Tab-separated table of C-alpha atoms in Angstrom:
chain	number	residue	atom	x	y	z
A	20	MET	CA	-0.016	0.048	0.043
A	21	ALA	CA	2.836	2.412	0.947
A	22	ALA	CA	4.538	1.364	-2.324
A	23	GLU	CA	1.553	2.333	-4.349
A	24	GLY	CA	1.318	5.612	-2.710
A	25	PHE	CA	5.050	6.322	-3.289
A	26	SER	CA	4.625	5.186	-6.866
A	27	GLN	CA	1.735	7.688	-7.329
A	28	ASP	CA	3.765	10.568	-5.867
A	29	LEU	CA	6.584	9.783	-8.211
A	30	VAL	CA	4.329	9.733	-11.192
A	31	GLN	CA	3.047	13.131	-10.207
A	32	ALA	CA	6.453	14.527	-9.660
A	33	VAL	CA	7.715	13.380	-12.983
A	34	GLY	CA	4.525	14.710	-14.485
A	35	LEU	CA	5.040	18.101	-13.007
A	36	LEU	CA	8.659	18.379	-14.186
A	37	GLY	CA	7.710	16.911	-17.554
A	38	ALA	CA	4.901	19.536	-18.129
A	39	GLY	CA	7.378	22.374	-17.432
A	40	VAL	CA	10.288	20.993	-19.339
A	41	ILE	CA	8.114	20.371	-22.511
A	42	ALA	CA	5.778	23.321	-22.465
A	43	VAL	CA	8.057	26.296	-21.490
A	44	PRO	CA	10.698	25.776	-24.270
A	45	ILE	CA	7.779	25.469	-26.749
A	46	PHE	CA	6.143	28.636	-25.728
A	47	ARG	CA	9.352	30.500	-25.522
A	48	LYS	CA	10.169	29.387	-29.085
A	49	LEU	CA	6.940	30.754	-30.097
A	50	LYS	CA	7.808	34.041	-28.269
A	51	LEU	CA	4.734	33.652	-25.904
A	52	GLY	CA	6.786	33.572	-22.740
A	53	SER	CA	7.593	31.026	-20.024
A	54	VAL	CA	4.562	31.937	-17.830
A	55	LEU	CA	1.979	31.023	-20.429
A	56	GLY	CA	3.849	27.804	-21.023
A	57	TYR	CA	3.685	26.832	-17.381
A	58	PHE	CA	-0.193	27.709	-17.394
A	59	ALA	CA	-0.677	25.534	-20.454
A	60	GLY	CA	1.418	22.604	-18.991
A	61	GLY	CA	-0.561	22.833	-15.749
A	62	LEU	CA	-3.979	22.898	-17.592
A	63	VAL	CA	-2.862	19.705	-19.586
A	64	ILE	CA	-1.844	17.621	-16.393
A	65	GLY	CA	-4.713	19.085	-14.153
A	66	PRO	CA	-8.313	17.934	-13.561
A	67	SER	CA	-9.437	19.591	-16.795
A	68	GLY	CA	-6.810	17.733	-18.807
A	69	ILE	CA	-5.502	14.235	-18.334
A	70	GLY	CA	-6.293	14.181	-14.583
A	71	LEU	CA	-2.763	13.513	-13.241
A	72	PHE	CA	-3.704	15.848	-10.331
A	73	SER	CA	-7.126	15.860	-8.703
A	74	ASN	CA	-6.384	18.402	-6.119
A	75	PRO	CA	-4.450	21.421	-7.441
A	76	GLU	CA	-4.753	23.267	-4.195
A	77	SER	CA	-2.220	20.900	-2.530
A	78	VAL	CA	0.315	21.768	-5.159
A	79	LEU	CA	-0.488	25.482	-4.984
A	80	HIS	CA	0.047	25.573	-1.174
A	81	VAL	CA	3.634	24.159	-1.688
A	82	ALA	CA	4.382	26.091	-4.831
A	83	GLU	CA	3.453	29.426	-2.946
A	84	PHE	CA	6.978	29.138	-1.527
A	85	GLY	CA	8.414	30.035	-4.917
A	86	VAL	CA	6.752	33.436	-4.732
A	87	VAL	CA	8.191	33.739	-1.147
A	88	MET	CA	11.663	32.977	-2.320
A	89	PHE	CA	11.197	35.238	-5.311
A	90	LEU	CA	10.371	38.192	-2.948
A	91	PHE	CA	13.431	37.356	-0.760
A	92	ILE	CA	15.716	37.576	-3.748
A	93	ILE	CA	14.081	40.952	-4.701
A	94	GLY	CA	14.663	42.158	-1.230
A	95	LEU	CA	18.290	41.261	-1.384
A	96	GLU	CA	18.480	43.774	-4.262
A	97	MET	CA	16.785	46.553	-2.179
A	98	GLN	CA	18.990	48.261	0.288
A	99	PRO	CA	17.112	50.252	2.910
A	100	SER	CA	18.408	53.508	1.475
A	101	ARG	CA	17.133	52.455	-1.994
A	102	LEU	CA	13.754	51.411	-0.414
A	103	TRP	CA	13.359	54.688	1.344
A	104	ASN	CA	14.035	56.522	-1.927
A	105	LEU	CA	10.983	54.639	-3.277
A	106	ARG	CA	8.657	55.663	-0.487
A	107	GLY	CA	6.874	58.217	-2.702
A	108	GLU	CA	6.049	55.446	-5.207
A	109	ILE	CA	5.031	52.926	-2.616
A	110	PHE	CA	2.622	55.018	-0.673
A	111	GLY	CA	1.809	57.542	-3.395
A	112	LEU	CA	1.588	55.711	-6.654
A	113	GLY	CA	0.796	52.380	-4.959
A	114	VAL	CA	-2.053	53.836	-2.771
A	115	ALA	CA	-3.559	55.758	-5.742
A	116	GLN	CA	-3.603	52.779	-8.012
A	117	VAL	CA	-5.146	50.428	-5.322
A	118	GLY	CA	-7.690	52.938	-4.229
A	119	LEU	CA	-8.926	53.930	-7.633
A	120	CYS	CA	-8.935	50.555	-9.259
A	121	GLY	CA	-10.639	49.095	-6.111
A	122	ALA	CA	-13.404	51.802	-6.233
A	123	LEU	CA	-14.015	51.250	-9.939
A	124	LEU	CA	-14.130	47.359	-9.695
A	125	THR	CA	-16.469	47.568	-6.698
A	126	GLY	CA	-18.732	49.510	-8.946
A	127	VAL	CA	-18.468	46.836	-11.651
A	128	GLY	CA	-19.460	44.131	-9.074
A	129	ILE	CA	-22.405	46.204	-7.853
A	130	LEU	CA	-23.633	46.659	-11.394
A	131	ALA	CA	-23.363	42.908	-11.793
A	132	GLY	CA	-25.816	42.311	-9.080
A	133	LEU	CA	-23.493	41.447	-6.174
A	134	SER	CA	-24.153	42.859	-2.594
A	135	PRO	CA	-21.909	45.887	-1.779
A	136	ALA	CA	-19.852	43.652	0.440
A	137	ALA	CA	-19.336	40.874	-2.071
A	138	ALA	CA	-18.614	43.482	-4.797
A	139	PHE	CA	-15.903	45.255	-2.659
A	140	ILE	CA	-14.196	41.966	-1.828
A	141	ALA	CA	-14.368	40.714	-5.460
A	142	GLY	CA	-13.059	44.033	-6.755
A	143	MET	CA	-10.361	44.380	-4.108
A	144	GLY	CA	-9.228	40.864	-4.810
A	145	PHE	CA	-8.737	41.561	-8.559
A	146	VAL	CA	-6.791	44.774	-7.635
A	147	LEU	CA	-3.973	42.768	-5.989
A	148	SER	CA	-1.984	41.836	-9.196
A	149	SER	CA	0.170	38.644	-9.441
A	150	THR	CA	3.608	39.465	-8.043
A	151	ALA	CA	4.928	36.251	-9.566
A	152	VAL	CA	3.620	36.976	-13.086
A	153	VAL	CA	4.685	40.587	-13.149
A	154	MET	CA	8.100	40.099	-11.758
A	155	GLN	CA	8.763	37.094	-13.940
A	156	MET	CA	7.837	39.153	-17.114
A	157	LEU	CA	9.951	42.069	-15.970
A	158	ASN	CA	12.828	39.775	-15.517
A	159	GLU	CA	12.238	38.365	-18.980
A	160	ARG	CA	12.138	41.730	-20.489
A	161	GLY	CA	15.369	42.813	-18.681
A	162	GLU	CA	13.330	45.621	-16.993
A	163	ALA	CA	13.353	44.614	-13.266
A	164	SER	CA	16.084	47.160	-12.325
A	165	THR	CA	14.855	49.969	-14.496
A	166	PRO	CA	12.829	52.972	-13.216
A	167	GLN	CA	9.803	51.496	-14.735
A	168	GLY	CA	10.572	48.070	-12.983
A	169	GLN	CA	11.303	49.816	-9.660
A	170	GLN	CA	7.771	51.577	-9.889
A	171	ALA	CA	6.209	48.194	-10.485
A	172	VAL	CA	8.051	46.780	-7.426
A	173	SER	CA	6.737	49.752	-5.441
A	174	ILE	CA	3.120	49.063	-6.468
A	175	LEU	CA	3.404	45.239	-5.775
A	176	LEU	CA	4.748	45.925	-2.341
A	177	LEU	CA	1.834	48.353	-1.466
A	178	GLU	CA	-0.574	45.529	-2.831
A	179	ASP	CA	1.151	42.969	-0.613
A	180	LEU	CA	0.652	45.220	2.386
A	181	ALA	CA	-2.949	45.749	1.489
A	182	ILE	CA	-3.913	42.111	2.054
A	183	VAL	CA	-3.607	42.782	5.862
A	184	PRO	CA	-6.198	45.399	6.194
A	185	LEU	CA	-8.411	43.590	3.539
A	186	LEU	CA	-8.491	40.382	5.605
A	187	ALA	CA	-9.480	42.501	8.566
A	188	VAL	CA	-12.251	44.081	6.498
A	189	VAL	CA	-13.520	40.483	5.712
A	190	ALA	CA	-13.866	39.756	9.338
A	191	VAL	CA	-15.730	42.952	9.990
A	192	LEU	CA	-18.066	42.438	6.932
A	193	ALA	CA	-18.819	38.669	7.799
A	194	PRO	CA	-22.672	38.249	8.293
A	195	ALA	CA	-22.089	36.165	11.458
A	196	LYS	CA	-18.901	37.396	12.890
A	197	ALA	CA	-18.148	36.354	16.553
A	198	ALA	CA	-18.954	39.114	19.051
A	199	GLU	CA	-15.446	39.157	20.497
A	200	SER	CA	-13.657	39.656	17.030
A	201	SER	CA	-12.120	43.025	16.722
A	202	GLY	CA	-10.991	44.835	13.664
A	203	ILE	CA	-7.942	46.271	15.326
A	204	MET	CA	-6.526	43.246	16.940
A	205	PRO	CA	-5.214	41.610	13.591
A	206	LEU	CA	-3.416	44.923	12.835
A	207	LEU	CA	-1.794	45.021	16.268
A	208	ILE	CA	-0.568	41.425	16.042
A	209	GLY	CA	0.642	42.066	12.417
A	210	ALA	CA	2.598	45.173	13.592
A	211	GLY	CA	4.110	43.196	16.417
A	212	SER	CA	5.247	40.473	14.100
A	213	LEU	CA	6.764	43.053	11.780
A	214	ILE	CA	8.693	44.890	14.538
A	215	GLY	CA	9.834	41.531	15.851
A	216	LEU	CA	11.164	40.421	12.529
A	217	VAL	CA	13.025	43.788	11.918
A	218	ILE	CA	14.771	43.477	15.407
A	219	ALA	CA	15.743	39.804	14.818
A	220	GLY	CA	16.976	40.672	11.268
A	221	LYS	CA	18.960	43.606	12.408
A	222	TYR	CA	20.876	42.011	15.376
A	223	LEU	CA	20.776	38.172	14.792
A	224	LEU	CA	21.085	37.301	11.065
A	225	ASN	CA	24.524	38.658	10.224
A	226	PRO	CA	26.177	37.263	13.355
A	227	MET	CA	24.599	33.895	12.555
A	228	PHE	CA	25.841	33.763	8.915
A	229	ARG	CA	29.311	34.960	10.015
A	230	LEU	CA	29.426	31.991	12.472
A	231	LEU	CA	28.226	29.383	9.853
A	232	ALA	CA	30.744	30.871	7.328
A	233	ASN	CA	33.581	30.209	9.824
A	234	ALA	CA	32.332	26.607	9.996
A	235	GLN	CA	33.063	26.251	6.237
A	236	ALA	CA	30.201	23.886	5.739
A	237	ARG	CA	28.446	24.814	2.391
A	238	GLU	CA	25.330	22.647	2.876
A	239	VAL	CA	24.727	24.449	6.249
A	240	MET	CA	24.925	27.804	4.715
A	241	THR	CA	22.160	26.653	2.163
A	242	GLY	CA	20.118	25.335	4.980
A	243	ALA	CA	20.478	28.502	6.916
A	244	ALA	CA	19.438	30.608	3.872
A	245	LEU	CA	16.167	28.450	3.510
A	246	LEU	CA	15.698	28.784	7.308
A	247	VAL	CA	15.854	32.529	7.046
A	248	VAL	CA	13.429	32.778	4.101
A	249	LEU	CA	10.882	30.182	5.506
A	250	GLY	CA	11.275	31.393	8.995
A	251	SER	CA	10.514	34.996	8.210
A	252	ALA	CA	7.557	33.861	6.033
A	253	LEU	CA	6.283	31.916	8.954
A	254	ALA	CA	6.576	34.727	11.376
A	255	MET	CA	4.585	37.056	9.047
A	256	GLN	CA	1.958	34.428	8.482
A	257	LEU	CA	1.485	33.804	12.296
A	258	GLY	CA	0.916	37.615	12.553
A	259	GLY	CA	-1.730	37.437	9.929
A	260	LEU	CA	0.589	39.145	7.344
A	261	SER	CA	1.728	38.037	3.884
A	262	MET	CA	4.440	35.329	3.749
A	263	ALA	CA	5.873	37.045	0.718
A	264	MET	CA	6.171	40.305	2.616
A	265	GLY	CA	7.966	38.596	5.471
A	266	ALA	CA	10.541	37.122	2.994
A	267	PHE	CA	10.957	40.388	1.246
A	268	LEU	CA	11.684	42.070	4.584
A	269	ALA	CA	14.236	39.410	5.403
A	270	GLY	CA	15.923	40.081	2.107
A	271	VAL	CA	15.993	43.871	2.733
A	272	LEU	CA	17.605	43.337	6.127
A	273	LEU	CA	20.324	41.198	4.539
A	274	SER	CA	20.796	43.353	1.463
A	275	GLU	CA	23.791	45.159	2.847
A	276	SER	CA	25.487	41.925	4.357
A	277	THR	CA	28.732	40.524	2.961
A	278	PHE	CA	26.855	37.286	2.495
A	279	ARG	CA	24.266	38.762	0.110
A	280	HIS	CA	25.479	37.255	-3.110
A	281	GLN	CA	26.040	33.748	-1.568
A	282	LEU	CA	22.563	33.816	-0.211
A	283	GLU	CA	21.168	34.649	-3.659
A	284	ALA	CA	23.076	31.789	-5.293
A	285	ASP	CA	21.901	29.347	-2.661
A	286	ILE	CA	18.137	30.271	-3.010
A	287	GLU	CA	18.007	30.700	-6.749
A	288	PRO	CA	17.604	26.952	-7.767
A	289	PHE	CA	14.742	26.545	-5.215
A	290	ARG	CA	13.175	29.736	-6.313
A	291	GLY	CA	13.163	28.923	-10.032
A	292	LEU	CA	11.712	25.385	-9.441
A	293	LEU	CA	9.061	26.274	-7.044
A	294	LEU	CA	7.982	29.396	-8.975
A	295	GLY	CA	7.562	27.129	-11.966
A	296	MET	CA	5.369	24.865	-9.793
A	297	PHE	CA	3.262	27.853	-8.794
A	298	PHE	CA	2.427	28.785	-12.421
A	299	LEU	CA	1.738	24.987	-13.188
A	300	ALA	CA	-0.574	24.827	-10.103
A	301	VAL	CA	-2.561	27.950	-11.256
A	302	GLY	CA	-2.980	26.288	-14.678
A	303	MET	CA	-4.315	23.187	-12.973
A	304	SER	CA	-6.773	25.188	-11.002
A	305	LEU	CA	-8.597	26.374	-14.189
A	306	ASP	CA	-11.930	24.613	-14.055
A	307	LEU	CA	-12.923	24.280	-17.814
A	308	LYS	CA	-16.318	22.596	-16.861
A	309	LEU	CA	-17.289	25.634	-14.747
A	310	ILE	CA	-16.313	27.996	-17.445
A	311	GLY	CA	-18.300	25.968	-19.960
A	312	GLN	CA	-21.395	26.204	-17.788
A	313	GLU	CA	-20.793	29.931	-16.898
A	314	TRP	CA	-18.944	30.945	-19.985
A	315	GLN	CA	-20.998	34.129	-20.531
A	316	VAL	CA	-20.549	35.424	-16.900
A	317	VAL	CA	-16.832	34.439	-16.773
A	318	ALA	CA	-16.167	35.982	-20.219
A	319	LEU	CA	-17.912	39.339	-19.204
A	320	GLY	CA	-16.275	39.263	-15.946
A	321	VAL	CA	-12.756	38.886	-17.395
A	322	ALA	CA	-13.407	41.590	-20.013
A	323	ALA	CA	-14.929	44.105	-17.545
A	324	PHE	CA	-12.487	43.632	-14.734
A	325	MET	CA	-9.488	43.790	-16.927
A	326	LEU	CA	-10.778	46.725	-19.052
A	327	VAL	CA	-11.865	48.730	-15.914
A	328	LYS	CA	-8.752	47.938	-14.018
A	329	ALA	CA	-6.657	48.879	-17.215
A	330	ALA	CA	-8.417	52.303	-17.308
A	331	GLY	CA	-7.673	52.939	-13.629
A	332	ILE	CA	-3.968	52.076	-13.947
A	333	PHE	CA	-3.697	54.424	-17.031
A	334	VAL	CA	-5.358	57.323	-15.294
A	335	VAL	CA	-3.181	57.040	-12.167
A	336	ALA	CA	-0.073	56.614	-14.264
A	337	LYS	CA	-0.816	59.853	-16.217
A	338	LEU	CA	-1.663	61.641	-12.932
A	339	PHE	CA	1.775	60.838	-11.685
A	340	ARG	CA	3.255	62.131	-15.055
A	341	THR	CA	4.384	58.761	-16.355
A	342	ARG	CA	5.170	58.745	-20.135
A	343	THR	CA	2.360	57.130	-22.160
A	344	ARG	CA	4.633	54.246	-23.509
A	345	ASN	CA	5.387	53.255	-19.858
A	346	ALA	CA	1.705	53.875	-18.797
A	347	ILE	CA	0.595	51.411	-21.506
A	348	THR	CA	3.267	48.850	-20.513
A	349	ARG	CA	2.113	49.038	-16.893
A	350	VAL	CA	-1.431	48.584	-17.889
A	351	ALA	CA	-0.544	45.435	-19.652
A	352	LEU	CA	1.530	43.946	-16.772
A	353	PHE	CA	-0.882	44.850	-14.019
A	354	SER	CA	-4.426	44.407	-15.506
A	355	GLN	CA	-4.913	41.069	-13.945
A	356	GLY	CA	-5.781	39.500	-10.616
A	357	GLY	CA	-3.138	37.609	-8.650
A	358	GLU	CA	-2.492	34.875	-6.025
A	359	PHE	CA	-3.583	36.948	-3.095
A	360	ALA	CA	-7.049	37.067	-4.632
A	361	PHE	CA	-7.338	33.270	-3.694
A	362	VAL	CA	-6.501	34.041	-0.165
A	363	LEU	CA	-9.060	36.909	-0.031
A	364	TYR	CA	-11.875	35.017	-1.779
A	365	SER	CA	-11.326	31.904	0.422
A	366	ALA	CA	-11.671	34.051	3.476
A	367	ALA	CA	-14.844	35.678	2.090
A	368	ALA	CA	-16.438	32.287	1.351
A	369	ALA	CA	-15.604	31.106	4.866
A	370	ALA	CA	-17.036	34.289	6.400
A	371	GLY	CA	-20.125	33.882	4.191
A	372	ILE	CA	-19.633	36.905	2.217
A	373	PHE	CA	-19.317	34.692	-0.952
A	374	ASP	CA	-21.355	31.652	-1.841
A	375	ALA	CA	-19.741	28.683	-3.580
A	376	ARG	CA	-20.699	29.840	-7.099
A	377	ILE	CA	-19.451	33.484	-6.715
A	378	ASN	CA	-16.161	32.087	-5.235
A	379	ALA	CA	-15.665	29.734	-8.123
A	380	ILE	CA	-16.540	32.229	-10.756
A	381	ALA	CA	-14.370	34.987	-9.136
A	382	SER	CA	-11.415	32.628	-8.960
A	383	ALA	CA	-11.833	31.476	-12.556
A	384	ILE	CA	-11.834	35.181	-13.717
A	385	VAL	CA	-8.592	35.773	-11.791
A	386	ILE	CA	-6.840	32.678	-13.247
A	387	LEU	CA	-7.863	33.604	-16.852
A	388	SER	CA	-6.659	37.135	-16.351
A	389	MET	CA	-3.351	35.703	-15.271
A	390	ALA	CA	-3.180	33.636	-18.263
A	391	LEU	CA	-4.057	36.457	-20.641
A	392	THR	CA	-1.545	38.827	-19.302
A	393	PRO	CA	1.454	37.348	-21.239
A	394	LEU	CA	-0.657	37.674	-24.455
A	395	VAL	CA	-1.555	41.296	-23.690
A	396	VAL	CA	2.047	42.088	-23.060
A	397	LEU	CA	3.059	40.246	-26.242
A	398	ALA	CA	0.520	42.231	-28.329
A	399	ILE	CA	1.541	45.582	-26.789
A	400	ASP	CA	5.218	44.855	-27.723
A	401	ARG	CA	4.327	43.783	-31.218
A	402	PHE	CA	1.879	46.623	-32.121
A	403	MET	CA	3.254	49.656	-30.195
A	404	PRO	CA	5.755	51.595	-32.501
A	405	PRO	CA	9.389	51.205	-31.357
A	406	GLU	CA	10.887	53.794	-29.017
A	407	ARG	CA	13.049	56.356	-30.897
A	408	GLU	CA	16.283	57.304	-29.211
A	409	SER	CA	17.138	60.962	-29.412
A	410	LEU	CA	20.780	61.692	-30.488
A	411	ASP	CA	20.287	65.428	-29.864
A	412	GLY	CA	23.633	66.850	-28.538
A	413	VAL	CA	25.787	63.900	-29.161
A	414	GLU	CA	28.067	65.594	-31.612
A	415	HIS	CA	28.711	68.367	-29.057
A	416	ALA	CA	29.022	66.570	-25.835
A	417	ALA	CA	30.377	68.695	-23.053
A	418	ASP	CA	30.501	68.950	-19.251
A	419	LEU	CA	30.194	65.124	-19.093
A	420	LYS	CA	31.214	63.641	-15.674
A	421	GLY	CA	31.191	60.099	-14.390
A	422	ARG	CA	33.153	56.904	-13.785
A	423	ILE	CA	33.081	53.525	-15.649
A	424	LEU	CA	34.381	50.173	-14.541
A	425	VAL	CA	35.080	47.664	-17.385
A	426	VAL	CA	35.284	43.977	-16.239
A	427	GLY	CA	36.414	41.262	-18.654
A	428	PHE	CA	34.351	38.251	-19.448
A	429	GLY	CA	37.027	35.798	-18.437
A	430	ARG	CA	36.765	33.138	-15.835
A	431	PHE	CA	37.019	35.872	-12.946
A	432	GLY	CA	34.560	38.165	-14.635
A	433	GLN	CA	31.997	35.431	-15.074
A	434	VAL	CA	32.170	34.364	-11.440
């Protein structure tokens, strides 16, 4: 019996790896991107395909650690001074985009016949864009460290923070919430977890890694890196916050450490594998039977939510004086729902704000929007005219100051 269970697990593991290994190169060859390849591979091996997996949620829960590790690596690139310089984008641009898009999408939900509470939760869930999809596509486009990419990171960070008060709002809006439940307690617990993690990261992490480095045990350093990522994620989850936010904060606290590059090298293989699993699990979760039964509602929901959110993103971008080209690119990247919508919708269903049908349809709309995003970005890149580079003043360059370091591409340069 145990042998049969192990054999089944092995078949599923091989199926997961095979789906990614086969689908991703094909979709990249077709210039459709790796994210869409993972979605397609997951759809094939999921319940709506050959049925290799009957419970995609179990894979999704494990694969969410890919998003967590992704945020840790992003945090390693964000020194505190750099993050402080982005405070205007995080709490200005981010708040404006979340607020305007949330209001617009809530209006769409009310017009669709939902109760105000259900419309608010459905709309705010769709506002929370997929960190995994956006960052993966920015990396593939080589834009993660550009000013445009930094603004995208700022918006994603604000959206990660927004999940905390939104979950508190779900508890307040619940039709039959417990009398002793308080909207302020989750915020206090979350703040305590955040402060505790900052103190531990500032005074414990660097001495710990220095001690382990002196022991000269490579596998222990790898284990310590995983411990820091998963431990910080667990601390934030216990405090009612986002696991991804905890990992990001741990990365920021270690961003000025002498062990930063070693940590990044240790985490990268796990991050790539688990993030691929996350996209596969999202593809598996797409219920084609439900979409077939409710195809008109789902299609209208996807179109309405994506178009209205796109309009809100564009308006906010122009208000913050973003160039039209960059505003259109941001619209293409952010006009989908994300993984945090599943968390919010599950909480709403458990609290009685959503019934089973609304939860299933809203989740299907989010998954389809995530799958459509690579196609939207591809269409924007293909049909938007190429950017013209200005050469004004090149012939008469004057008063130029700066320093440049040229590093060879030999063995030392590659390392």
